[in-house]
Coordinates of C-alpha atoms in Angstrom, one line a residue:
M1 CA 1.7 6.1 -12.1
R2 CA -0.6 3.8 -10.2
L3 CA 1.6 0.8 -11.1
D4 CA 4.7 2.7 -10.0
L5 CA 3.0 3.4 -6.6
V6 CA 2.2 -0.3 -6.4
Y7 CA 5.9 -1.0 -7.0
L8 CA 6.9 1.4 -4.2
F9 CA 4.5 0.0 -1.6
A10 CA 4.9 -3.7 -2.5
E11 CA 7.0 -4.2 0.6
G12 CA 4.6 -2.5 2.9
V13 CA 3.6 1.1 3.6
F14 CA 5.3 1.6 6.9
Q15 CA 8.9 1.5 5.8
Y16 CA 8.7 4.8 3.8
P17 CA 7.4 7.0 6.7
L18 CA 10.2 5.6 8.8
I19 CA 12.8 6.5 6.1
I20 CA 11.3 9.9 5.6
L21 CA 11.1 10.7 9.4
M22 CA 14.5 9.3 10.3
P23 CA 16.4 12.5 9.2
F24 CA 14.4 14.4 11.9
V25 CA 15.9 12.1 14.5
F26 CA 19.5 12.9 13.4
L27 CA 18.6 16.6 13.2
L28 CA 17.5 16.7 16.8
A29 CA 20.4 14.4 17.9
F30 CA 23.2 16.7 16.5
R31 CA 21.6 20.2 16.6
N32 CA 24.4 21.7 14.5
D33 CA 25.3 22.4 10.9
F34 CA 26.6 18.9 10.2
G35 CA 23.4 17.3 11.6
Y36 CA 21.3 19.6 9.4
M37 CA 23.3 18.8 6.3
L38 CA 23.2 15.1 7.1
S39 CA 19.5 15.2 7.6
V40 CA 18.9 17.1 4.4
S41 CA 21.1 14.7 2.5
M42 CA 19.3 11.7 3.9
E43 CA 15.9 13.2 3.0
T44 CA 16.9 14.2 -0.5
Y45 CA 18.6 10.9 -1.3
S46 CA 15.6 8.9 0.0
F47 CA 13.2 10.4 -2.5
G48 CA 15.7 10.1 -5.3
A49 CA 16.2 6.4 -4.4
L50 CA 12.5 5.8 -4.8
I51 CA 12.9 6.5 -8.5
V52 CA 15.8 4.1 -8.7
T53 CA 13.8 1.4 -6.9
M54 CA 11.2 1.5 -9.7
A55 CA 13.8 1.0 -12.3
V56 CA 15.2 -2.0 -10.4
V57 CA 11.7 -3.5 -10.2
D58 CA 11.2 -3.0 -13.9
V59 CA 14.3 -5.0 -14.7
Q60 CA 13.6 -7.7 -12.1
S61 CA 10.1 -8.2 -13.5
G62 CA 11.2 -8.2 -17.1
Y63 CA 8.7 -5.4 -17.7
R64 CA 6.0 -8.1 -17.7
L65 CA 3.3 -5.9 -16.1
R66 CA 4.1 -2.9 -18.3
A67 CA 4.0 -5.0 -21.5
L68 CA 0.4 -6.0 -20.7
M69 CA -0.8 -2.5 -20.1
P70 CA -3.2 -1.0 -22.7
V71 CA -1.3 2.3 -22.5
A72 CA 1.0 3.8 -25.1
R73 CA 4.7 3.5 -24.1
H74 CA 5.4 7.2 -24.2
I75 CA 2.5 7.7 -21.7
Q76 CA 4.1 5.1 -19.4
V77 CA 7.4 7.0 -19.6
L78 CA 5.7 10.4 -19.1
S79 CA 3.9 9.1 -16.0
R80 CA 7.2 8.1 -14.4
Y81 CA 8.6 11.6 -15.0
V82 CA 5.5 13.2 -13.5
L83 CA 5.9 10.9 -10.4
G84 CA 9.6 12.0 -10.3
L85 CA 8.5 15.6 -10.2
M86 CA 6.0 14.8 -7.4
M87 CA 8.9 13.1 -5.4
A88 CA 11.1 16.2 -5.9
L89 CA 8.3 18.5 -4.7
I90 CA 7.7 16.4 -1.6
A91 CA 11.4 16.3 -0.9
S92 CA 11.5 20.0 -1.1
V93 CA 8.7 20.3 1.4
M94 CA 10.3 17.9 3.8
V95 CA 13.6 19.8 3.7
A96 CA 11.6 23.0 4.5
L97 CA 10.2 21.2 7.5
L98 CA 13.7 20.2 8.6
N99 CA 14.8 23.8 8.4
L100 CA 11.8 24.8 10.5
V101 CA 12.5 22.2 13.2
Q102 CA 16.1 23.2 13.2
S103 CA 15.2 26.8 13.8
L104 CA 13.0 25.8 16.7
A105 CA 15.7 23.6 18.2
V106 CA 18.7 25.9 17.7
S107 CA 18.3 29.4 19.0
D108 CA 20.7 31.1 16.6
W109 CA 19.6 29.2 13.5
S110 CA 18.5 31.4 10.5
L111 CA 15.4 30.0 8.9
A112 CA 15.5 32.4 5.9
A113 CA 19.2 31.9 5.2
N114 CA 18.8 28.1 4.9
M115 CA 15.6 28.1 3.0
P116 CA 17.5 27.8 -0.4
M117 CA 18.2 24.2 0.6
T118 CA 14.6 23.4 -0.3
V119 CA 15.4 24.5 -3.9
G120 CA 18.6 22.4 -3.7
A121 CA 16.7 19.3 -2.7
L122 CA 14.2 19.9 -5.5
L123 CA 17.0 20.2 -8.1
I124 CA 18.9 17.2 -6.8
V125 CA 15.9 14.9 -7.0
L126 CA 15.1 16.1 -10.4
A127 CA 18.7 15.5 -11.4
I128 CA 18.5 11.9 -10.2
V129 CA 15.3 11.5 -12.1
T130 CA 16.8 13.1 -15.2
I131 CA 19.9 10.8 -15.2
W132 CA 18.6 7.6 -13.8
I133 CA 15.3 7.0 -15.7
P134 CA 17.1 6.7 -19.1
L135 CA 19.7 4.5 -17.5
G136 CA 17.0 2.4 -15.9
Y137 CA 15.3 1.9 -19.3
R138 CA 18.6 1.2 -21.0
S139 CA 20.0 -1.3 -18.4
N140 CA 19.1 -4.9 -18.2
S141 CA 21.1 -5.6 -15.1
V142 CA 19.7 -5.3 -11.6
N143 CA 23.2 -5.5 -10.1
G144 CA 24.4 -2.6 -12.3
L145 CA 21.6 -0.4 -11.2
Q146 CA 22.1 -1.2 -7.5
V147 CA 25.9 -0.8 -7.7
G148 CA 25.3 2.6 -9.5
L149 CA 23.0 3.7 -6.7
L150 CA 25.6 2.7 -4.1
V151 CA 28.3 4.7 -5.9
V152 CA 26.1 7.8 -6.1
Y153 CA 25.4 7.5 -2.3
V154 CA 29.1 7.0 -1.5
I155 CA 30.0 10.1 -3.6
F156 CA 27.2 12.0 -2.0
L157 CA 28.3 11.1 1.6
A158 CA 32.0 11.8 0.8
V159 CA 31.2 15.3 -0.4
L160 CA 29.2 15.9 2.7
L161 CA 32.0 14.7 5.0
M162 CA 34.6 16.7 3.1
W163 CA 32.5 19.8 3.4
S164 CA 32.4 19.4 7.2
E165 CA 36.3 19.1 7.3
L166 CA 37.1 22.0 5.0
P167 CA 38.7 25.1 6.6
H168 CA 36.2 27.6 7.9
G169 CA 37.5 30.4 5.6
F170 CA 36.9 28.3 2.5
T171 CA 33.4 27.3 3.5
A172 CA 32.6 30.9 4.4
S173 CA 33.7 32.0 0.9
V174 CA 31.5 29.4 -0.8
L175 CA 28.6 30.4 1.4
G176 CA 29.3 34.0 0.5
V177 CA 28.8 33.1 -3.2
F178 CA 25.5 31.5 -2.4
A179 CA 24.6 34.6 -0.4
V180 CA 25.3 36.8 -3.5
L181 CA 23.2 34.5 -5.6
G182 CA 20.5 34.6 -2.9
S183 CA 20.3 38.4 -3.2
H184 CA 19.3 37.8 -6.9
A185 CA 17.0 35.0 -6.0
V186 CA 14.3 35.6 -8.6
P187 CA 16.5 35.7 -11.8
V188 CA 18.7 32.8 -10.4
A189 CA 15.5 30.8 -9.7
V190 CA 14.1 31.5 -13.2
V191 CA 17.4 30.5 -14.9
G192 CA 17.7 27.4 -12.8
L193 CA 14.1 26.4 -13.4
A194 CA 14.5 26.9 -17.2
I195 CA 17.7 24.7 -17.3
A196 CA 16.0 22.0 -15.1
V197 CA 12.9 22.0 -17.4
A198 CA 15.0 21.8 -20.5
L199 CA 17.1 18.9 -19.2
Y200 CA 14.0 17.1 -17.9
A201 CA 12.4 17.4 -21.4
V202 CA 15.6 16.0 -23.1
S203 CA 15.8 13.2 -20.6
Y204 CA 12.1 12.3 -21.2
A205 CA 12.7 12.3 -25.0
I206 CA 15.7 10.0 -24.6
S207 CA 13.8 7.6 -22.3
A208 CA 10.8 7.5 -24.5
R209 CA 13.0 6.7 -27.5
I210 CA 14.8 3.9 -25.6
Y211 CA 11.5 2.4 -24.3
Q212 CA 9.7 2.5 -27.7
R213 CA 12.5 0.3 -29.1
K214 CA 12.7 -2.0 -26.1
E215 CA 11.8 -5.7 -26.7
W216 CA 10.9 -8.4 -24.2

């Protein structure tokens, strides 16, 4: 984990606070639903991108530092998944803060109604970790990883923009479904957490298997 943190801060520690705080600027600039969704998306994607950054550095360095570490390979893989979980939790906290700031800036904003977005941010970052870490260990192409990251971002942004242009009746229906799920928050959260844990464990097993067989 310490090596992963060194990777992240190799370019300097100041860029990451700026990336994390930038969504708050957009939030206060728009002060509407679109601004909130854009800010949440930026915050969530930023933490997910940190995981991808480490995969890119691995490939760029040819795993030289990791090959010299006196630590079992499965422990190295496990540490990255633990760090991914930490990133997901921090993203969730930051989205909760965005929700709080929005409630202070917009008089008719419902803090409670938008709090499920924190869970959404958590699950999205975990999904990025679950999918991307095995791909990172599998890939030997920096360009492939970077292009893949760009594709994910474009899809992410396209869905956001499409959502803002959909008819109000349709979006209201979708939000109604979420409201029904929200009324059963505890069982929905338990099921969602169980699925996330299961997928996370499967992803770890795949990554560990790939990394154990990797040669330099």
